[in-house]
Coordinates of C-alpha atoms and ligand atoms in Angstrom, one line a residue:
M1 CA -0.1 0.2 -0.1
K2 CA 1.2 3.3 -1.1
T3 CA 0.4 6.0 0.9
L4 CA 0.6 9.9 0.8
I5 CA 0.7 12.4 3.8
K6 CA 0.4 15.7 2.2
N7 CA 0.9 19.4 3.3
A8 CA 2.2 18.8 6.7
T9 CA 5.3 21.1 7.3
V10 CA 8.5 18.0 6.6
I11 CA 11.2 18.3 9.4
L12 CA 13.8 17.5 7.0
P13 CA 17.0 16.7 8.0
E14 CA 18.6 19.8 7.0
E15 CA 15.7 22.1 7.0
S16 CA 12.1 22.2 7.8
R17 CA 9.5 22.3 4.5
D18 CA 6.3 22.2 2.9
V19 CA 6.7 19.0 1.1
D20 CA 4.6 15.6 0.2
V21 CA 6.1 12.2 1.7
V22 CA 5.2 8.7 0.7
I23 CA 5.6 5.7 2.4
E24 CA 5.3 2.1 1.0
A25 CA 6.2 -0.9 2.4
G26 CA 6.6 -0.1 5.7
K27 CA 9.3 2.6 4.4
I28 CA 9.7 6.4 3.1
T29 CA 9.9 6.2 -0.8
D30 CA 9.8 9.8 -1.1
I31 CA 9.7 13.3 -0.3
A32 CA 8.4 16.0 -2.7
P33 CA 6.9 13.2 -5.7
G34 CA 5.3 15.3 -8.7
H35 CA 2.2 15.6 -9.4
G36 CA 0.1 13.4 -10.3
L37 CA 1.8 10.4 -8.3
A38 CA -1.4 7.5 -8.1
V39 CA -1.4 7.0 -3.8
D40 CA -4.1 3.9 -2.0
D41 CA -4.5 6.3 0.8
V42 CA -4.0 10.1 1.3
V43 CA -3.3 11.9 4.7
D44 CA -4.2 15.0 5.1
G45 CA -1.6 17.5 7.3
A46 CA -2.4 20.8 7.2
G47 CA -1.3 22.6 9.8
K48 CA 0.3 20.2 11.1
F49 CA 3.7 19.0 11.1
L50 CA 5.2 15.7 10.7
I51 CA 8.5 14.8 12.5
P52 CA 10.1 11.5 12.6
G53 CA 9.2 8.6 15.2
V54 CA 10.0 9.6 18.5
I55 CA 12.8 7.1 20.2
D56 CA 13.0 6.9 23.9
D57 CA 16.8 5.5 24.9
Q58 CA 15.8 5.4 29.0
V59 CA 12.5 3.0 29.4
H60 CA 12.0 0.7 32.4
F61 CA 8.7 -1.1 30.8
R62 CA 9.1 -4.5 33.9
E63 CA 8.2 -7.0 31.4
P64 CA 9.4 -10.4 32.5
G65 CA 8.4 -10.5 36.3
L66 CA 7.3 -6.5 37.6
T67 CA 4.4 -7.0 35.1
H68 CA 2.0 -5.6 38.1
K69 CA 4.0 -2.1 37.5
E70 CA 3.9 -2.1 33.6
D71 CA 3.5 -4.5 31.1
I72 CA 5.0 -4.5 27.2
A73 CA 1.6 -4.2 25.5
H74 CA 0.3 -1.3 28.3
A75 CA 3.7 0.6 27.7
S76 CA 4.5 0.6 24.3
R77 CA 0.4 1.7 22.9
A78 CA 2.0 4.2 25.5
C79 CA 4.9 4.8 23.8
A80 CA 2.5 5.1 20.6
K81 CA 0.2 7.7 22.4
G82 CA 3.0 10.1 23.2
G83 CA 4.9 9.9 19.3
I84 CA 7.5 7.1 20.4
T85 CA 8.4 4.7 17.9
T86 CA 11.3 3.3 19.5
F87 CA 12.1 2.7 22.8
L88 CA 15.1 1.0 24.1
E89 CA 14.9 -0.2 28.0
M90 CA 16.1 -1.5 30.5
P91 CA 17.9 -3.9 32.2
N92 CA 16.9 -4.2 36.0
T93 CA 14.0 -6.3 35.1
I94 CA 13.6 -9.7 37.1
P95 CA 15.3 -11.8 36.0
H96 CA 17.8 -9.2 35.1
A97 CA 18.6 -8.8 31.6
I98 CA 22.3 -10.2 32.3
T99 CA 22.6 -12.7 29.8
Q100 CA 22.4 -13.2 25.9
Q101 CA 19.0 -15.6 26.8
G102 CA 17.5 -12.4 29.0
I103 CA 18.5 -10.7 26.0
D104 CA 16.8 -13.2 23.2
E105 CA 13.8 -13.6 25.7
K106 CA 12.6 -10.0 25.6
I107 CA 12.9 -9.5 22.0
A108 CA 10.3 -12.5 21.6
I109 CA 8.2 -10.6 24.3
A110 CA 8.2 -7.9 23.1
E111 CA 7.4 -9.1 19.4
R112 CA 4.3 -10.7 20.5
N113 CA 3.1 -7.6 22.9
S114 CA 5.0 -4.3 21.5
L115 CA 2.9 -2.3 19.5
V116 CA 6.7 -0.1 18.4
N117 CA 9.9 -0.4 18.0
F118 CA 12.6 -1.7 20.8
G119 CA 16.0 -3.0 21.4
F120 CA 17.3 -4.2 25.6
Y121 CA 20.2 -3.2 27.4
I122 CA 22.4 -5.8 28.6
G123 CA 23.0 -5.5 32.5
A124 CA 26.6 -5.6 33.6
T125 CA 27.2 -7.6 36.9
P126 CA 30.7 -7.8 38.7
N127 CA 31.0 -11.2 37.1
N128 CA 29.0 -11.2 33.3
V129 CA 32.3 -9.9 31.3
R130 CA 31.6 -13.0 28.8
E131 CA 28.6 -12.3 28.1
L132 CA 29.0 -9.2 27.9
K133 CA 32.1 -9.6 25.3
K134 CA 29.9 -11.4 23.2
A135 CA 26.8 -9.7 23.1
K136 CA 24.2 -9.1 20.3
R137 CA 21.0 -8.1 19.0
T138 CA 21.2 -5.4 22.3
P139 CA 22.2 -1.4 21.9
G140 CA 24.9 -1.5 24.5
I141 CA 25.9 -2.2 27.9
K142 CA 23.8 -0.9 31.4
I143 CA 26.1 -0.5 34.1
F144 CA 24.5 0.7 38.0
I145 CA 26.9 2.4 39.1
G146 CA 25.4 3.6 41.5
S147 CA 22.2 1.5 43.2
S148 CA 18.9 1.7 41.7
T149 CA 15.5 -0.4 41.9
G150 CA 17.1 -4.2 41.2
N151 CA 20.3 -5.4 42.7
L152 CA 22.5 -4.6 39.4
L153 CA 25.1 -2.4 41.9
V154 CA 28.8 -2.4 39.7
D155 CA 30.6 0.2 41.8
Q156 CA 34.2 -1.8 42.6
Q157 CA 36.8 -0.1 40.3
E158 CA 38.3 -3.6 38.9
A159 CA 35.1 -4.8 37.3
L160 CA 34.5 -1.4 36.3
E161 CA 37.9 -1.0 34.3
E162 CA 37.3 -4.5 32.9
I163 CA 34.0 -3.6 32.0
F164 CA 35.5 -0.6 29.9
A165 CA 38.5 -2.2 29.2
E166 CA 37.2 -5.7 27.6
T167 CA 34.3 -5.0 26.2
T168 CA 33.1 -3.9 22.5
L169 CA 29.9 -2.6 22.7
P170 CA 28.8 1.0 23.9
I171 CA 28.5 1.7 28.1
T172 CA 25.5 3.2 29.6
A173 CA 24.9 3.9 33.1
H174 CA 23.5 5.3 36.1
C175 CA 26.4 8.0 37.9
E176 CA 25.1 8.3 41.4
D177 CA 27.9 7.7 43.7
E178 CA 27.3 4.8 46.5
S179 CA 28.9 5.5 49.0
T180 CA 28.3 9.6 49.1
V181 CA 24.5 7.5 48.9
R182 CA 25.0 5.7 51.8
T183 CA 27.3 7.6 54.1
N184 CA 24.1 10.5 53.5
A185 CA 21.1 8.2 53.9
E186 CA 22.5 7.2 57.6
K187 CA 22.3 11.1 58.4
Y188 CA 18.9 11.1 56.8
R189 CA 18.0 7.6 59.0
G190 CA 14.4 8.1 60.1
S191 CA 13.4 10.3 57.9
R192 CA 9.6 10.8 57.0
D193 CA 10.3 14.2 54.6
I194 CA 9.8 13.4 51.1
A195 CA 12.8 16.4 50.9
D196 CA 15.1 14.4 52.3
H197 CA 15.7 12.3 49.1
S198 CA 17.6 14.9 47.1
R199 CA 19.5 15.4 50.7
V200 CA 20.4 11.5 50.5
R201 CA 20.5 11.6 46.8
D202 CA 22.1 14.5 46.5
H203 CA 24.3 17.4 44.0
Q204 CA 28.0 15.5 45.1
A205 CA 26.6 12.3 44.7
A206 CA 26.0 12.7 41.3
I207 CA 28.6 14.1 40.1
I208 CA 31.4 12.6 41.7
A209 CA 29.7 9.6 39.9
T210 CA 29.6 10.7 36.7
R211 CA 32.9 12.3 36.5
R212 CA 34.4 8.6 37.6
A213 CA 31.9 6.8 34.1
V214 CA 34.0 10.1 31.7
D215 CA 37.1 9.7 33.4
L216 CA 36.4 5.7 32.1
A217 CA 35.6 6.7 28.9
N218 CA 38.3 8.7 28.4
R219 CA 41.0 6.1 29.8
H220 CA 39.6 3.1 27.6
Q221 CA 38.5 5.7 24.4
H222 CA 35.1 3.7 24.8
H223 CA 32.1 5.2 23.9
F224 CA 29.5 6.2 27.0
H225 CA 26.5 7.4 26.9
V226 CA 25.7 9.4 30.3
L227 CA 22.1 8.5 31.8
H228 CA 19.8 11.1 33.2
V229 CA 21.7 13.5 34.1
S230 CA 20.2 16.1 36.9
T231 CA 22.5 18.5 38.5
G232 CA 24.5 22.1 36.6
A233 CA 27.3 20.7 38.0
E234 CA 27.5 17.9 35.8
A235 CA 26.4 20.1 32.5
E236 CA 29.2 22.3 33.5
F237 CA 31.7 19.3 33.9
L238 CA 30.5 17.7 30.7
A239 CA 30.5 21.4 28.7
A240 CA 34.3 22.0 30.4
E241 CA 35.4 18.1 29.5
A242 CA 33.9 17.3 26.2
S243 CA 35.4 14.4 24.9
P244 CA 34.7 12.3 21.6
Y245 CA 34.2 9.8 23.4
V246 CA 30.9 10.7 25.8
T247 CA 27.1 11.6 25.1
A248 CA 24.9 12.2 27.5
E249 CA 20.9 12.6 28.6
V250 CA 18.9 14.4 30.3
C251 CA 15.4 13.4 31.5
V252 CA 11.5 15.4 31.2
H253 CA 10.7 15.5 34.7
H254 CA 15.0 17.1 36.4
L255 CA 14.0 19.6 33.1
F256 CA 10.0 20.7 34.8
F257 CA 10.8 19.5 38.4
N258 CA 12.6 20.5 40.9
V259 CA 13.1 20.4 44.7
D260 CA 9.9 22.8 45.6
D261 CA 7.9 20.6 43.6
Y262 CA 7.6 17.9 46.5
A263 CA 5.4 20.1 48.4
R264 CA 2.3 19.8 46.3
L265 CA 3.6 16.5 44.3
G266 CA 5.1 14.7 47.1
S267 CA 6.3 11.2 46.5
R268 CA 5.2 11.3 41.9
I269 CA 8.4 12.9 42.1
K270 CA 10.4 10.8 44.3
M271 CA 13.3 10.1 41.3
N272 CA 16.5 8.5 41.4
P273 CA 18.5 10.0 40.1
S274 CA 16.5 12.7 42.6
I275 CA 15.3 15.8 40.9
K276 CA 17.5 19.1 42.3
N277 CA 17.0 22.8 42.7
K278 CA 15.9 25.0 40.4
A279 CA 19.0 26.3 39.4
D280 CA 20.3 23.1 37.8
N281 CA 16.8 22.9 35.7
E282 CA 17.4 25.6 34.1
R283 CA 21.6 24.8 33.4
L284 CA 20.7 21.8 32.4
W285 CA 18.2 23.5 29.5
Q286 CA 20.9 25.4 28.6
A287 CA 23.5 22.0 27.9
L288 CA 20.6 21.4 26.2
L289 CA 20.1 24.5 23.7
N290 CA 24.4 24.9 23.6
N291 CA 24.4 21.1 22.4
E292 CA 26.5 19.9 25.6
I293 CA 23.8 17.4 26.3
T294 CA 22.4 16.2 22.6
V295 CA 19.5 13.8 24.3
V296 CA 16.6 14.1 25.5
A297 CA 14.3 11.1 27.5
T298 CA 12.0 10.2 30.2
D299 CA 13.4 6.6 32.5
H300 CA 10.0 5.7 32.7
A301 CA 9.5 3.4 35.7
P302 CA 5.8 2.7 36.7
H303 CA 5.5 1.4 39.8
T304 CA 2.3 1.0 41.6
K305 CA -0.3 3.8 43.3
E306 CA -0.2 1.2 47.0
E307 CA 3.4 1.4 46.4
K308 CA 4.1 5.1 44.7
F309 CA 1.9 6.2 47.6
A310 CA 3.2 4.7 50.5
I311 CA 5.1 7.4 53.1
Y312 CA 8.6 7.9 52.5
P313 CA 11.4 6.4 52.9
E314 CA 9.2 3.4 51.4
C315 CA 7.7 4.9 48.7
P316 CA 9.8 3.7 45.4
S317 CA 11.6 5.8 43.3
G318 CA 10.3 6.4 39.4
L319 CA 7.3 7.7 37.7
P320 CA 5.7 6.8 34.1
A321 CA 6.5 10.1 30.9
V322 CA 6.6 8.0 27.9
E323 CA 2.6 8.9 27.0
N324 CA 3.9 13.3 27.9
S325 CA 7.3 13.4 26.9
L326 CA 7.4 14.4 23.5
A327 CA 3.9 17.0 24.5
L328 CA 5.7 18.3 27.0
M329 CA 8.5 19.3 25.0
L330 CA 5.7 20.5 22.0
N331 CA 4.5 22.6 25.1
Q332 CA 7.9 24.3 25.5
V333 CA 8.2 25.3 21.6
N334 CA 4.6 27.1 21.8
K335 CA 6.4 28.9 25.2
G336 CA 9.2 29.7 22.9
T337 CA 11.8 27.8 25.2
C338 CA 13.2 25.9 22.3
T339 CA 11.6 25.0 18.2
L340 CA 10.1 22.1 16.8
E341 CA 13.7 21.5 14.8
Q342 CA 15.6 21.0 18.4
V343 CA 12.6 18.3 20.0
V344 CA 13.0 16.4 16.8
G345 CA 17.0 16.9 17.5
W346 CA 17.0 15.7 20.8
M347 CA 14.2 13.3 20.8
C348 CA 14.5 11.6 16.9
S349 CA 18.1 12.3 15.3
A350 CA 20.3 12.6 18.3
P351 CA 19.5 9.2 20.0
A352 CA 19.5 7.2 16.4
K353 CA 23.0 8.3 16.2
V354 CA 24.4 7.7 20.0
W355 CA 22.5 4.0 19.6
K356 CA 24.0 3.8 15.6
I357 CA 19.6 2.8 14.5
R358 CA 19.7 1.7 11.6
N359 CA 17.2 3.5 9.6
K360 CA 15.7 5.5 12.1
G361 CA 16.1 9.2 13.5
A362 CA 15.3 10.8 10.6
I363 CA 13.0 11.9 7.8
K364 CA 15.4 11.0 4.4
V365 CA 14.2 8.1 1.8
G366 CA 15.0 4.5 2.0
Y367 CA 14.5 5.0 6.1
D368 CA 11.7 3.1 7.2
A369 CA 8.4 4.7 8.1
D370 CA 8.3 5.5 11.6
L371 CA 6.9 9.3 11.7
C372 CA 4.0 11.4 13.6
L373 CA 1.7 13.9 13.3
V374 CA 2.0 16.7 15.5
D375 CA -0.3 19.4 15.9
L376 CA 0.9 22.4 17.4
H377 CA -2.2 23.7 18.5
R378 CA -4.1 21.0 20.5
E379 CA -5.2 21.8 23.5
H380 CA -5.5 18.8 26.5
Q381 CA -5.3 17.7 30.1
V382 CA -3.0 15.5 31.5
L383 CA -5.1 13.2 33.6
D384 CA -4.3 9.9 35.3
E385 CA -7.5 8.5 34.7
N386 CA -6.5 8.9 30.8
Q387 CA -3.0 7.4 31.2
V388 CA -2.7 4.2 29.3
S389 CA 0.4 3.2 31.6
K390 CA -0.8 0.6 33.2
C391 CA -0.3 2.4 36.4
Q392 CA -2.2 4.5 36.4
W393 CA -0.9 7.7 37.9
T394 CA 1.3 10.9 36.6
P395 CA 3.2 13.7 38.2
W396 CA 2.2 15.8 35.2
H397 CA -1.7 14.8 36.9
G398 CA -4.3 18.1 36.2
E399 CA -1.3 20.3 34.2
K400 CA -2.6 22.3 30.9
L401 CA -0.3 21.0 27.6
R402 CA -0.5 22.7 24.1
G403 CA 1.1 20.3 21.9
K404 CA 0.4 16.8 21.1
A405 CA 0.8 13.9 18.8
V406 CA -2.1 13.2 16.2
Q407 CA -1.1 10.2 14.1
T408 CA 1.9 7.3 14.6
W409 CA 3.4 5.5 12.9
V410 CA 5.4 2.8 12.6
H411 CA 6.6 0.2 9.9
G412 CA 4.4 2.3 7.9
Q413 CA 1.5 1.4 9.9
V414 CA -0.8 3.7 11.8
V415 CA -0.8 2.1 15.0
Y416 CA -2.0 5.6 17.1
K417 CA -4.9 8.2 15.9
D418 CA -6.2 10.6 18.3
T419 CA -9.9 10.9 16.9
E420 CA -13.4 12.4 18.1
N421 CA -14.0 9.3 19.3
G422 CA -10.8 8.8 21.8
D423 CA -7.7 6.6 21.3
Y424 CA -7.2 4.4 18.8
F425 CA -4.3 1.8 18.5
D426 CA -3.8 -1.0 16.1
P427 CA -5.1 -4.0 17.9
D428 CA -2.8 -6.3 15.6
F429 CA 0.5 -4.6 14.9
R430 CA 3.2 -5.7 16.2
G431 CA 7.2 -3.4 16.1
Q432 CA 9.9 -4.9 15.9
P433 CA 13.3 -5.2 16.8
A434 CA 15.5 -1.6 16.0
L435 CA 19.6 -2.6 14.2
F436 CA 22.3 -1.5 15.7
G437 CA 24.8 -0.5 14.4
L438 CA 27.3 -2.9 12.2
Q439 CA 26.2 -5.8 14.2
D440 CA 25.0 -9.0 12.7
N441 CA 21.7 -8.2 14.4
Ligands
DOR510 O1 14.4 6.3 40.1 C1 14.4 5.1 39.2 N1 13.7 4.0 38.9 N2 15.3 5.3 38.6 C2 16.6 4.1 38.2 O2 17.3 4.1 38.1 C3 15.2 3.1 38.5 C4 14.1 3.2 38.5 C5 13.3 2.1 38.3 O3 13.5 1.0 37.4 O4 11.9 1.8 38.9

């Protein structure tokens, strides 16, 4: 089937233009075709923008093992609604994805249940370097240099040196210094004040661990991607010590929330790394605008309401975000904070480049027809009860946003549409494993 998407403003790699786009057999086959092209279907994008599908390079979809919190069927529908066409998922599922068999099993589950495309990181442990060396069908290696949800801590220097020295896949890490966090936790033991979470997981914990990981990357000349940068100090450091081996990501909650929000939102914004101060929000935005940090992701990490709304410190860290991340950024485009082209850079093309994802992240002939039609004028209110994510709550509950994804294609198939009768999801379509780098996928 040949589809013509006409009248939209298309965000192309070099420029934004009012051109028609043709998709066929899952690929973008023509841009600005001549008149009189015979097609099977026409989509009128008048007044809207066509962008590449968003690639979220940090999510926790909890399957297998933790499906009372979330599962791939729900989370991938939430992705489609949020304009995300490919997700890269973290290994702290049960069992942990720390072997090739674990990766292959997750791919098989996603092939059965996911509405969008996917990839799964392999988790590092202090002694699975042999698995890491031969891993394939994965974007890269995830290290928890600081502990978080799950049991995947690797903070011994010797083990870290071995992983950076012996493996070839890109490495990414959760950077919070374990001993700083433990010392602080001791100091605040017995506290019931949620704001103490940001004192336990403080600025120092983040910057110490990020410096340590960047040092490993530089000495071993190994591509390293810093996950969820949360402090202005890390942003300063990454700018001052820019390295050809290092890329970095910021998550939407670290752009939009700070410690002043604990009074209003409580444990809804308990995250690891913790949210920080208003000055950190501002420096992180600046880092994006300066191109010092190039990727925006979510760290979508749902827990059930019962778990999440328990009193501090029992309430777990993690919040859901895939269905709102693009809309939050589009709202900023409307406010004049950034341009739509910058959002496409941070959420679509940069993650494709960082993870060397084949044929994704741009609207180009021959690329996969993973696309999103955006209405920058569409006003909507984010509500707990409207969330597609299984956990049915969001830290942005009540927020009114302008701009959202109104239609999403994965491999040329319409998987989501914002219709007058509510959300439409394709019930049968399934996404495919993303292909990474030069690996034999
Ligand atoms: O707050 C967090 N929750 N940070 C992480 O790194 C993990 C995540 C989870 O899996 O719940």
